[in-house]
XYZ file of C-alpha atoms in Angstrom:
775
model
C 5.230 37.081 -22.696
C 2.339 35.364 -24.460
C -1.248 35.948 -23.330
C -3.759 33.115 -23.616
C -7.212 32.425 -22.197
C -8.099 29.270 -20.236
C -11.717 28.715 -19.198
C -12.414 32.421 -19.540
C -9.395 33.538 -17.506
C -6.472 35.319 -19.143
C -2.875 34.579 -18.195
C 0.590 35.554 -19.448
C 3.358 32.985 -19.741
C 6.821 32.985 -21.368
C 7.061 31.978 -25.048
C 7.624 28.250 -25.449
C 5.485 27.396 -22.411
C 2.890 24.677 -22.676
C -0.827 24.998 -21.993
C -0.268 22.953 -18.805
C 2.181 25.592 -17.522
C -0.382 28.322 -18.096
C -3.072 26.281 -16.344
C -0.766 25.709 -13.370
C -0.090 29.437 -13.157
C -3.821 30.085 -13.036
C -4.414 27.306 -10.535
C -6.628 25.445 -13.013
C -6.351 21.678 -12.590
C -6.099 19.580 -15.741
C -6.102 15.807 -15.102
C -2.847 14.083 -16.020
C -0.652 11.054 -15.356
C 2.551 11.263 -17.385
C 3.177 14.988 -16.877
C 5.484 15.989 -14.006
C 6.912 19.455 -13.491
C 10.456 18.112 -12.954
C 10.520 15.735 -15.942
C 10.555 16.126 -19.714
C 7.317 15.996 -21.671
C 6.250 12.540 -22.850
C 2.591 13.167 -23.779
C 1.853 9.467 -23.747
C -1.057 9.165 -21.309
C -3.343 11.657 -23.155
C -5.351 12.278 -19.981
C -4.755 16.027 -20.238
C -6.642 16.474 -23.539
C -8.240 19.926 -23.735
C -10.294 21.766 -26.323
C -8.371 24.478 -28.173
C -10.447 26.877 -30.263
C -10.006 26.320 -34.015
C -8.181 23.005 -33.439
C -10.021 20.110 -35.118
C -9.609 17.748 -32.170
C -8.611 17.867 -28.474
C -4.910 18.474 -27.805
C -2.681 17.363 -24.892
C -2.180 20.327 -22.558
C 1.268 19.111 -21.506
C 2.653 19.144 -25.070
C 0.778 21.987 -26.763
C 2.822 25.209 -26.953
C 0.991 28.450 -26.213
C 0.399 31.013 -28.914
C -0.864 34.561 -28.668
C -4.648 34.770 -28.392
C -5.096 31.019 -27.867
C -8.418 30.094 -26.236
C -8.436 26.855 -24.235
C -11.336 25.077 -22.583
C -10.276 22.408 -20.102
C -13.728 21.461 -18.839
C -15.898 21.848 -21.923
C -18.097 18.959 -23.026
C -15.651 18.103 -25.808
C -12.628 18.108 -23.428
C -14.346 16.104 -20.706
C -15.585 13.529 -23.224
C -12.037 13.112 -24.531
C -10.700 12.722 -20.994
C -13.361 10.137 -20.165
C -12.503 8.171 -23.291
C -8.831 8.082 -22.292
C -9.786 6.912 -18.812
C -11.864 4.127 -20.335
C -8.848 2.936 -22.320
C -6.576 3.092 -19.252
C -8.972 0.932 -17.265
C -9.340 -1.782 -19.944
C -6.369 -3.728 -18.621
C -6.010 -2.276 -15.144
C -6.538 -4.981 -12.490
C -9.414 -4.591 -10.049
C -7.235 -4.961 -6.973
C -7.644 -1.578 -5.277
C -8.572 -3.247 -1.942
C -5.125 -4.814 -1.609
C -3.069 -2.224 -3.491
C -0.511 -0.263 -1.434
C -1.306 2.813 -3.520
C -4.944 2.741 -2.395
C -5.938 6.093 -0.935
C -3.159 8.035 -2.683
C -3.564 6.747 -6.237
C -3.977 9.271 -9.054
C -5.761 6.719 -11.230
C -8.189 5.944 -8.404
C -8.864 9.643 -7.797
C -9.422 10.514 -11.448
C -11.502 7.413 -12.126
C -14.085 8.834 -9.710
C -14.540 11.908 -11.895
C -13.813 10.524 -15.358
C -14.510 6.800 -15.171
C -17.708 4.843 -15.746
C -19.303 2.443 -13.310
C -19.125 -0.374 -15.857
C -16.928 -1.405 -18.776
C -17.824 -2.148 -22.380
C -14.868 -4.512 -22.653
C -15.334 -8.162 -21.765
C -11.988 -9.572 -22.951
C -9.454 -10.894 -20.452
C -7.159 -8.346 -18.900
C -3.492 -8.569 -19.761
C -1.061 -9.911 -17.187
C 2.534 -8.725 -16.796
C 5.118 -11.004 -15.221
C 6.386 -9.619 -11.870
C 9.972 -8.337 -11.854
C 12.663 -8.479 -9.175
C 14.201 -5.031 -8.765
C 16.189 -5.351 -5.541
C 15.453 -4.769 -1.840
C 13.971 -1.267 -2.067
C 11.532 -1.049 -4.986
C 8.846 -3.686 -5.548
C 7.792 -4.502 -9.146
C 5.522 -7.402 -8.187
C 2.352 -5.855 -9.643
C 3.437 -4.448 -12.998
C 0.033 -5.342 -14.459
C -1.080 -2.070 -12.862
C 1.379 -0.022 -14.958
C -0.268 2.571 -17.256
C 2.979 3.338 -19.168
C 3.310 6.946 -18.082
C 7.131 6.407 -18.210
C 7.735 8.767 -15.286
C 10.094 6.195 -13.742
C 12.064 5.857 -16.985
C 12.414 9.614 -17.412
C 13.381 10.115 -13.775
C 16.240 7.660 -14.170
C 17.514 9.296 -17.333
C 17.039 12.920 -16.354
C 17.416 13.204 -12.576
C 19.211 10.101 -11.283
C 21.459 10.063 -14.346
C 21.125 6.335 -15.066
C 18.424 4.643 -17.109
C 17.674 1.661 -14.875
C 14.159 1.070 -16.214
C 12.994 1.051 -19.802
C 10.039 -0.012 -21.933
C 10.114 -3.334 -23.748
C 7.691 -4.433 -26.467
C 4.893 -2.542 -28.224
C 1.158 -2.129 -27.924
C -0.513 -4.541 -25.531
C 2.832 -6.280 -25.004
C 4.660 -3.148 -23.839
C 6.016 -3.328 -20.293
C 8.385 -1.429 -18.033
C 11.318 -3.594 -16.995
C 14.849 -3.493 -15.626
C 17.774 -4.121 -17.940
C 18.865 -7.747 -18.289
C 17.474 -8.643 -14.886
C 19.583 -6.052 -13.085
C 18.420 -4.668 -9.741
C 17.504 -1.006 -9.400
C 20.502 0.322 -7.457
C 20.614 4.088 -7.919
C 20.987 6.041 -4.686
C 17.830 7.983 -5.687
C 15.743 4.993 -6.826
C 13.029 5.377 -4.176
C 11.776 8.547 -5.858
C 10.334 6.351 -8.616
C 7.909 4.996 -6.015
C 6.619 8.517 -5.362
C 6.446 9.305 -9.070
C 4.422 6.212 -9.988
C 0.800 7.417 -10.261
C -0.550 3.877 -9.705
C 0.544 0.911 -7.574
C 3.003 -0.589 -10.060
C 6.148 0.550 -8.221
C 5.812 0.344 -4.455
C 8.108 0.445 -1.436
C 9.270 -3.068 -0.644
C 9.949 -2.419 3.089
C 6.579 -0.632 3.514
C 4.627 -3.169 1.439
C 1.359 -4.337 3.055
C 2.222 -2.788 6.436
C -0.296 0.087 6.590
C -2.948 1.980 4.660
C -2.315 5.632 3.865
C -5.351 6.839 5.851
C -4.075 5.051 8.976
C -0.856 7.064 9.009
C -0.274 10.334 10.814
C 2.180 12.687 9.120
C 4.894 14.682 10.841
C 7.541 16.986 9.407
C 11.205 16.226 10.029
C 14.726 16.801 8.718
C 17.190 14.232 7.389
C 19.954 13.280 9.856
C 22.308 12.018 7.130
C 24.154 14.204 4.596
C 24.649 17.955 4.827
C 21.743 18.975 2.606
C 19.108 19.103 5.362
C 16.524 17.298 3.252
C 12.946 17.988 4.397
C 10.985 14.854 5.255
C 7.478 13.690 6.059
C 7.629 10.878 8.604
C 4.504 8.716 8.581
C 3.589 6.963 11.808
C 1.149 4.217 12.810
C 0.618 3.094 16.390
C 3.834 4.704 17.608
C 6.014 3.162 14.879
C 7.612 4.908 11.909
C 6.171 3.197 8.843
C 7.343 5.351 5.960
C 9.476 8.397 5.154
C 8.603 10.612 2.183
C 9.939 13.917 0.788
C 8.501 17.215 1.931
C 8.798 19.487 -1.081
C 11.201 22.387 -0.620
C 12.501 23.916 -3.839
C 15.349 25.659 -2.017
C 16.782 22.444 -0.570
C 15.722 19.027 -1.854
C 13.105 20.034 -4.459
C 10.671 17.086 -4.342
C 13.288 14.331 -4.017
C 15.027 12.431 -1.222
C 17.875 9.933 -1.335
C 17.306 6.258 -0.568
C 19.331 6.695 2.628
C 16.839 9.335 3.806
C 13.894 7.193 2.715
C 14.775 3.763 4.102
C 17.072 4.322 7.096
C 14.006 4.436 9.402
C 14.034 0.634 9.272
C 16.925 0.788 11.770
C 14.614 2.243 14.427
C 13.251 -1.242 15.116
C 16.630 -2.968 14.799
C 17.442 -5.820 17.174
C 20.564 -3.807 18.016
C 18.573 -0.987 19.635
C 19.831 -0.076 23.105
C 16.734 0.300 25.276
C 18.080 0.272 28.850
C 21.097 1.899 30.584
C 23.784 -0.719 31.146
C 26.909 -0.970 33.316
C 29.793 -3.394 32.974
C 30.426 -4.987 36.349
C 32.947 -7.765 36.761
C 33.197 -8.133 32.989
C 29.420 -8.647 32.630
C 26.803 -6.231 31.369
C 23.902 -5.462 33.685
C 20.811 -3.343 33.106
C 20.383 -0.492 35.616
C 18.100 2.527 36.055
C 19.015 5.958 34.761
C 19.847 7.417 38.169
C 22.363 4.655 38.916
C 23.967 4.940 35.468
C 24.311 8.734 35.517
C 25.627 8.829 39.078
C 28.191 6.190 38.093
C 29.277 8.342 35.137
C 29.456 11.532 37.225
C 31.434 9.780 39.959
C 33.854 8.295 37.421
C 34.457 11.627 35.656
C 35.068 13.402 38.986
C 37.549 10.731 40.060
C 39.492 10.890 36.803
C 39.589 14.694 36.916
C 40.840 14.523 40.508
C 43.508 11.907 39.808
C 44.689 12.842 36.308
C 43.372 16.367 35.663
C 40.586 17.552 33.366
C 42.797 17.162 30.285
C 42.563 13.378 30.726
C 38.868 13.540 29.732
C 37.673 13.771 26.094
C 34.179 14.084 24.618
C 33.687 13.024 21.007
C 30.526 13.101 18.899
C 29.581 12.740 15.269
C 28.101 15.531 13.181
C 24.873 13.525 12.943
C 24.136 14.801 16.466
C 21.781 17.775 16.808
C 22.832 21.349 17.532
C 21.397 21.042 21.062
C 23.270 17.798 21.782
C 26.599 19.203 20.598
C 26.035 22.440 22.529
C 25.403 20.601 25.789
C 28.281 18.170 25.228
C 30.557 21.188 24.720
C 29.138 22.820 27.857
C 29.611 19.619 29.849
C 33.244 19.232 28.770
C 33.965 22.901 29.491
C 32.255 22.631 32.882
C 34.519 19.719 33.816
C 37.485 21.749 32.593
C 38.343 19.750 29.497
C 39.044 21.294 26.106
C 39.111 17.918 24.351
C 35.883 17.929 22.368
C 35.370 17.333 18.653
C 32.866 16.048 16.110
C 35.277 15.818 13.144
C 36.475 12.309 13.893
C 37.790 11.633 10.359
C 39.788 14.869 10.101
C 43.572 14.915 10.530
C 44.675 18.422 9.430
C 43.574 21.230 11.765
C 45.637 24.157 10.462
C 42.475 26.061 9.489
C 40.922 25.919 12.979
C 40.020 29.384 14.183
C 39.934 30.766 10.634
C 37.419 28.688 8.727
C 33.841 27.720 9.619
C 33.094 25.736 6.460
C 29.855 25.860 4.500
C 28.662 25.559 0.899
C 29.430 29.215 0.217
C 26.175 29.745 -1.696
C 22.481 28.793 -1.541
C 21.804 25.151 -2.423
C 19.316 26.182 -5.126
C 22.061 28.093 -6.986
C 24.025 24.872 -7.581
C 21.495 23.932 -10.291
C 22.374 27.128 -12.186
C 26.153 26.855 -12.115
C 27.889 27.227 -15.458
C 31.305 26.055 -14.259
C 32.222 23.922 -11.248
C 35.443 22.423 -9.885
C 34.950 19.637 -7.326
C 38.021 18.437 -5.422
C 38.192 15.135 -3.534
C 34.588 13.971 -3.523
C 32.843 10.644 -4.103
C 30.107 12.913 -5.365
C 27.188 10.568 -6.077
C 27.493 8.587 -2.864
C 28.540 11.382 -0.492
C 26.002 13.960 -1.697
C 23.286 12.326 -3.835
C 20.981 15.347 -4.167
C 23.741 17.907 -4.637
C 25.065 15.622 -7.376
C 21.627 15.682 -9.020
C 21.710 19.495 -8.987
C 25.185 19.490 -10.573
C 23.841 16.985 -13.121
C 21.043 19.434 -13.963
C 23.549 22.278 -14.262
C 25.682 20.302 -16.727
C 22.592 19.341 -18.757
C 21.849 23.055 -19.042
C 25.263 23.694 -20.605
C 27.501 23.807 -17.538
C 30.971 22.245 -17.317
C 32.236 20.128 -14.437
C 35.886 19.553 -13.573
C 36.858 16.839 -11.078
C 40.119 16.345 -9.198
C 40.113 12.982 -7.457
C 41.947 9.677 -6.983
C 39.372 7.502 -8.731
C 37.495 7.616 -11.995
C 34.110 6.805 -10.437
C 31.181 7.398 -12.757
C 29.343 10.365 -11.276
C 26.658 9.943 -13.986
C 27.469 13.498 -15.029
C 29.235 14.488 -18.215
C 32.644 15.643 -16.964
C 34.532 18.236 -18.991
C 37.871 17.654 -17.241
C 38.661 14.660 -15.046
C 42.057 14.899 -13.341
C 42.815 11.577 -11.638
C 45.835 11.552 -9.323
C 47.020 9.744 -6.219
C 45.924 11.552 -3.019
C 49.511 12.676 -2.356
C 49.432 14.367 -5.781
C 46.180 16.318 -5.344
C 48.090 19.418 -4.277
C 50.347 19.034 -7.318
C 47.275 18.764 -9.580
C 45.850 21.949 -8.063
C 49.244 23.654 -8.368
C 49.068 22.994 -12.106
C 45.607 24.596 -12.300
C 46.858 27.602 -10.278
C 49.756 28.084 -12.735
C 47.475 27.607 -15.762
C 44.950 30.166 -14.457
C 47.714 32.705 -13.791
C 49.186 32.114 -17.271
C 45.796 32.455 -18.988
C 45.174 35.737 -17.168
C 48.671 37.001 -18.011
C 49.540 37.306 -14.327
C 52.416 35.996 -12.282
C 51.664 32.802 -10.394
C 52.017 32.903 -6.597
C 55.540 32.594 -5.254
C 57.023 29.150 -5.675
C 54.646 27.992 -8.426
C 56.087 26.705 -11.691
C 55.228 28.267 -15.025
C 54.788 24.791 -16.486
C 51.521 22.860 -16.366
C 49.829 19.932 -18.063
C 47.220 20.034 -20.809
C 44.645 18.799 -18.279
C 45.410 21.758 -15.981
C 45.221 24.135 -18.945
C 41.832 22.748 -19.972
C 40.519 22.978 -16.396
C 41.740 26.581 -16.112
C 40.152 27.545 -19.440
C 36.835 26.082 -18.280
C 36.879 27.987 -14.978
C 37.840 31.261 -16.626
C 34.812 31.120 -18.920
C 31.169 31.319 -17.910
C 29.484 33.508 -15.323
C 28.182 31.516 -12.347
C 31.058 29.430 -11.030
C 32.020 27.514 -7.917
C 34.941 25.577 -6.448
C 33.941 22.894 -3.943
C 35.933 20.754 -1.530
C 34.503 17.278 -0.950
C 34.660 15.014 2.089
C 37.873 13.286 1.002
C 39.613 16.662 0.578
C 38.614 17.651 4.135
C 39.831 14.296 5.517
C 43.109 14.595 3.577
C 46.315 15.020 5.634
C 47.084 18.116 3.498
C 43.546 19.518 3.762
C 44.648 23.071 4.655
C 47.079 23.328 1.717
C 44.452 21.926 -0.664
C 41.933 24.467 0.674
C 44.413 27.316 0.201
C 45.027 26.359 -3.437
C 41.287 25.941 -4.074
C 40.604 29.327 -2.479
C 43.192 30.977 -4.722
C 41.662 29.355 -7.825
C 38.177 30.501 -6.785
C 39.339 34.090 -6.215
C 41.305 34.205 -9.465
C 38.394 32.871 -11.541
C 35.711 34.913 -9.740
C 34.047 31.729 -8.477
C 32.296 30.980 -5.200
C 34.305 28.783 -2.820
C 32.636 26.224 -0.582
C 32.653 22.888 1.211
C 30.305 19.988 0.474
C 29.899 19.437 4.211
C 30.027 15.853 5.430
C 27.038 15.352 7.733
C 23.645 16.738 8.755
C 25.080 19.039 11.405
C 28.701 19.665 10.415
C 27.978 23.398 10.177
C 26.098 23.276 13.495
C 29.134 21.754 15.202
C 31.185 24.765 14.184
C 28.424 27.166 15.242
C 28.364 25.783 18.806
C 32.167 25.617 18.906
C 32.387 21.902 19.696
C 36.088 22.081 18.822
C 39.289 21.373 20.748
C 41.488 24.220 21.964
C 44.403 22.687 20.083
C 43.499 20.805 16.944
C 44.666 17.206 16.897
C 43.215 14.050 15.432
C 40.720 12.434 17.778
C 42.258 9.521 19.741
C 45.798 10.433 18.631
C 46.663 11.189 22.279
C 45.156 8.545 24.590
C 42.971 9.851 27.418
C 41.795 8.289 30.664
C 38.078 8.866 30.052
C 35.942 9.211 26.936
C 32.347 10.306 26.479
C 31.122 9.187 23.037
C 27.916 10.691 21.614
C 26.449 8.848 18.600
C 29.997 7.848 17.686
C 31.338 4.415 16.783
C 35.091 5.125 16.681
C 35.900 1.753 15.111
C 33.925 2.961 12.074
C 33.848 6.771 12.389
C 37.466 7.633 13.235
C 40.213 8.547 10.759
C 42.375 5.792 12.241
C 40.056 3.111 13.678
C 42.792 0.805 15.016
C 44.366 3.731 16.893
C 40.933 4.763 18.239
C 40.089 1.293 19.546
C 43.513 0.984 21.191
C 42.972 4.325 22.965
C 39.508 3.307 24.143
C 40.650 -0.081 25.430
C 43.412 1.648 27.402
C 41.067 4.158 29.049
C 39.799 3.853 32.617
C 36.237 4.790 31.688
C 34.357 4.930 28.383
C 30.778 6.217 28.292
C 28.851 5.348 25.123
C 25.730 7.413 24.437
C 24.045 5.710 21.509
C 20.747 4.455 20.134
C 22.397 1.098 19.423
C 24.437 -1.514 21.270
C 28.097 -1.244 20.312
C 31.491 -0.886 21.896
C 30.856 -3.699 24.405
C 34.562 -4.620 24.446
C 35.801 -1.144 25.438
C 32.801 0.638 27.033
C 31.978 0.722 30.745
C 28.590 2.434 30.462
C 25.964 2.268 27.701
C 23.361 5.045 27.786
C 20.410 4.664 25.367
C 19.725 7.947 23.573
C 17.039 8.679 20.998
C 17.740 8.847 17.250
C 16.353 11.692 15.111
C 12.794 10.300 14.885
C 12.473 10.148 18.671
C 13.880 13.507 19.719
C 13.458 17.194 18.977
C 16.422 19.198 17.785
C 18.028 21.330 15.108
C 20.329 20.602 12.178
C 22.227 23.359 10.366
C 22.673 22.376 6.729
C 25.494 23.149 4.303
C 24.020 26.525 3.272
C 23.760 27.682 6.916
C 20.011 27.110 7.258
C 18.977 26.052 10.770
C 16.028 23.666 10.638
C 14.339 22.499 13.842
C 12.158 19.414 14.094
C 10.119 17.560 16.699
C 10.195 13.904 17.603
C 7.772 11.844 15.555
C 7.433 8.824 17.873
C 8.170 8.121 21.537
C 11.661 6.808 22.367
C 11.954 3.009 22.507
C 12.169 1.487 25.978
C 14.151 3.621 28.407
C 15.923 5.584 25.662
C 15.890 9.354 26.223
C 16.800 12.370 24.039
C 20.549 12.952 24.366
C 20.096 16.629 25.226
C 18.032 15.603 28.277
C 20.632 13.030 29.330
C 23.405 15.628 29.083
C 21.304 18.182 30.971
C 20.711 15.767 33.885
C 24.368 14.690 33.865
C 25.343 18.368 34.141
C 23.003 18.717 37.122
C 24.434 15.645 38.877
C 27.969 16.991 38.314
C 26.834 20.265 39.894
C 27.701 22.346 36.822
C 26.003 25.755 36.393
C 23.699 26.542 33.452
C 22.094 23.118 33.006
C 18.511 24.120 33.802
C 16.938 23.860 30.333
C 13.306 22.780 30.079
C 13.105 22.330 26.300
C 15.455 21.732 23.396
C 14.251 25.066 21.970
C 15.757 26.909 24.961
C 19.149 25.333 24.175
C 18.794 26.270 20.501
C 17.812 29.864 21.297
C 20.826 30.243 23.600
C 23.125 29.158 20.761
C 21.493 30.859 17.764
C 19.241 33.528 19.248
C 15.469 33.472 19.089
C 13.859 32.879 15.691
C 17.215 32.741 13.865
C 17.147 30.327 10.933
C 19.921 31.679 8.682
C 23.384 31.531 10.227
C 25.371 31.944 6.995
C 26.621 35.363 8.212
C 28.557 33.526 10.954
C 30.257 31.220 8.441
C 33.404 31.768 6.410
C 35.484 29.607 4.079
C 38.250 32.203 3.784
C 41.641 31.538 5.368
C 44.927 33.432 5.290
C 46.966 30.313 4.510
C 49.319 31.107 1.632
C 49.071 28.647 -1.297
C 52.092 26.372 -1.517
C 53.210 24.660 -4.695
C 53.772 20.934 -4.981
C 55.090 18.686 -7.715
C 54.009 15.181 -8.666
C 55.693 12.350 -6.805
C 57.507 9.392 -8.321
C 54.481 7.152 -7.776
C 56.692 4.330 -6.554
C 54.873 3.757 -3.236
C 51.386 2.370 -2.789
C 48.939 4.653 -1.014
C 45.368 4.271 0.164
C 42.256 6.206 -0.808
C 39.276 5.429 1.430
C 35.693 6.225 0.603
C 32.935 6.061 3.219
C 30.281 3.839 1.585
C 26.902 5.561 1.384
C 25.108 3.033 3.598
C 27.870 2.844 6.213
C 28.238 6.578 6.807
C 26.146 6.708 10.000
C 24.618 4.486 12.667
C 21.081 4.447 11.229
C 22.081 3.508 7.681
C 24.376 0.758 9.001
C 21.451 -0.951 10.697
C 18.718 -0.526 8.086
C 18.091 -4.036 6.743
C 16.802 -2.916 3.294
C 19.783 -0.600 2.754
C 22.199 -3.303 3.893
C 20.748 -5.632 1.242
C 21.682 -3.269 -1.622
C 24.661 -3.429 -3.980
C 26.158 -0.359 -2.297
C 26.258 -2.179 1.052
C 28.343 -5.108 -0.137
C 31.521 -5.786 1.833
C 34.403 -3.535 0.735
C 36.864 -4.831 -1.806
C 40.490 -3.971 -2.320
C 40.321 -2.043 -5.578
C 43.692 -2.060 -7.337
C 45.069 -0.770 -10.604
C 45.689 -3.020 -13.595
C 49.437 -2.399 -13.220
C 49.470 -3.538 -9.589
C 47.258 -6.536 -10.397
C 49.761 -7.690 -13.010
C 52.651 -7.089 -10.656
C 51.282 -9.258 -7.820
C 49.507 -11.775 -10.065
C 45.941 -11.007 -9.009
C 42.712 -10.772 -10.954
C 39.225 -9.608 -9.993
C 37.694 -12.027 -7.492
C 40.984 -13.220 -5.970
C 41.583 -12.711 -2.257
C 44.341 -10.328 -1.196
C 45.876 -9.345 2.116
C 45.986 -5.617 2.769
C 48.529 -4.340 5.308
C 48.475 -0.868 6.825
C 50.327 0.087 9.986
C 49.922 -2.725 12.483
C 46.644 -3.910 10.984
C 45.729 -6.228 8.150
C 42.601 -7.397 6.352
C 41.788 -10.161 3.893
C 39.617 -8.705 1.119
C 38.387 -9.646 -2.325
C 40.253 -7.833 -5.076
C 38.732 -5.838 -7.894
C 40.829 -4.510 -10.750
C 39.949 -0.968 -11.868
C 41.660 0.206 -15.040
C 40.877 3.838 -14.157
C 42.793 3.843 -10.862
C 46.293 5.393 -10.718
C 48.981 2.680 -10.652
C 50.061 3.407 -7.059
C 46.610 3.816 -5.486
C 44.680 1.149 -3.571
C 41.063 1.900 -2.768
C 39.862 0.340 0.495
C 36.631 1.651 2.008
C 36.503 2.870 5.590
C 33.560 2.642 8.052
C 33.165 -1.126 7.713
C 33.918 -3.880 10.225
C 36.089 -5.765 7.718
C 38.479 -2.800 7.329
C 38.322 -1.453 10.910
C 41.649 -3.126 11.740
C 43.471 -0.892 9.256
C 44.918 2.558 9.892
C 44.471 6.007 8.341
C 42.133 6.673 5.438
C 45.193 7.942 3.541
C 48.833 6.924 3.591
C 51.138 3.989 2.886
C 49.566 0.584 2.305
C 50.709 -2.747 0.914
C 48.828 -5.481 -0.931
C 49.769 -9.075 -1.685
C 47.975 -12.166 -2.843
C 46.416 -13.824 0.212
C 48.860 -16.237 1.831
C 51.963 -14.596 0.323
C 52.535 -11.866 2.947
C 55.045 -12.821 5.609
């Protein structure tokens, strides 16, 4: 440790630390713009100049390494004069538009100008003007004249998001931050550049000119999207959500949020909002009061139970529902006598039910420190944006990442080993790694495994056998895979043999919570695979959320009663009852994230129209059905019944370990086309699907049929041509895109989109032909 003195106070910091680090440890504030604790040092704003004893001139605190006995004065006359001079330079060209600037009230330049700026300027020349840029639907670059060239946005792209979307062009007075060749900013983390900008140069396009910061009330919340449990600050004006920002939590999301977390609130005011209970009578939808709607539902469920038995009733939800909602849905189904309840609508292999309650297998914060990682079946960047950024940081610190997947998507992470195989060959790829690990350790491979393996498997095994902190993760696609249990068994063996942690990159905000409350069927089977007479759907859109959407819609259309509990109008062609329930911003509840951390939140605004929190709707429905134990007054009482009072860590109840014996597989002939389906980032849940800004992004474009170069040559198709995709009894006409990195027998067609909802399973046989040539 090195001891230095700052403003008369002594402090010890590690060798190699900067003066700014020492000041932060002491709690001494040194003014700055370009410095940020999560970014590399640029030292280009010079606002943090301090006086260092024996140095001939002031030095930048952010870029001056400490040395033993160093004496620093941050507020001496010499330091303050230097800081004031820098401020004067910064304000030469800065426009005088604070009254209309969105950053007004939370602007670092504005704040520091009060203490370090003058009330007049010695410069009379014209201020420079920078041409506005178009950066896409999320980030506004209309006022780049305000830019002070701190380059935080540039460094964030390079170092955290993994893609340099902004850069500096020109020199001196002509320098400006710009996008590359007119490209839009399209990273899934791009909104963080808005937070990083210390002035009003980069602002939120959806929020632009809609409120002033001092008009907004701030409420804490939790992201309802991916499994990270990102902490949020929801800002509200006059009962409307106006902005969503990150709430810093080093253990979970650090100081970042994904664009899906940031901009999905725009769906809260969507024209598709369901605001009144509705019944279908004589083929027409009519608005009714809550009492009429719930009594209709209760009467219908009782009739179907009486006529067909309780097994003819199924209750399905998505894992974006809260712990309380899933608990009461489970209790309702059990009270009726039905064991048909599930929240894993995209899952098709249930062999691990009763053994595994999946979770990350380690604290989220430890992902940043991994030295070796194997990720199986994950569209990493789009499925888990912030976990991907932690893996990116781990690799930058010397870690090695191995991927096993069906596509060669750019994860914006340097990948040590990238094993690309058709989904039906994933188990074969893992079998090779199992054999290579056993060989490298000088041990016998498990029974049935070959002693032969590829160079790629050998390289992957060598990587996993080196290093200290290691992990093997299963992604969403691996969990949805029809051989999910066999893939998990092989991954578990590899993790045990290499002394690595084993975990799941859980799909949604409350996937772990669904397992905790036991919202699972008695006998695992794919949702909608066996048609039922009645369905209760909670936050679920089966035509987009189910593993086999065409099968799901057929089952729903054949049912006698379908109850849709949703914040949005959908399912009009198969539903009989629409019940408006509140999305995350309008209800209280709890999400359990991938590391087993239970995080409760309160509603931030009142529900729209007649919408009500789903837990309250389920409670009243239980009362009308005459079921015992539905007398809750608050959502907290439901949570405490499930978790126990004041319990926030449920990781002790979770386990990724199964007793399934690893089975070997060999690579197929590759002579049959098979599908790999991703769930596009902005179609993964109901809120993102209806957020206008997110739907205007590149990632929300209509799915294409992505085919290999070999298949394109075979059927005479090039990128941009229209093709007909056939799967099961369904077909879709899609634009083709040729991807040289795709295995020859794999066709990538996204799920969760209206244009592909007529197709079947997310995996399995598929055929493609030039449009008009299929017969």
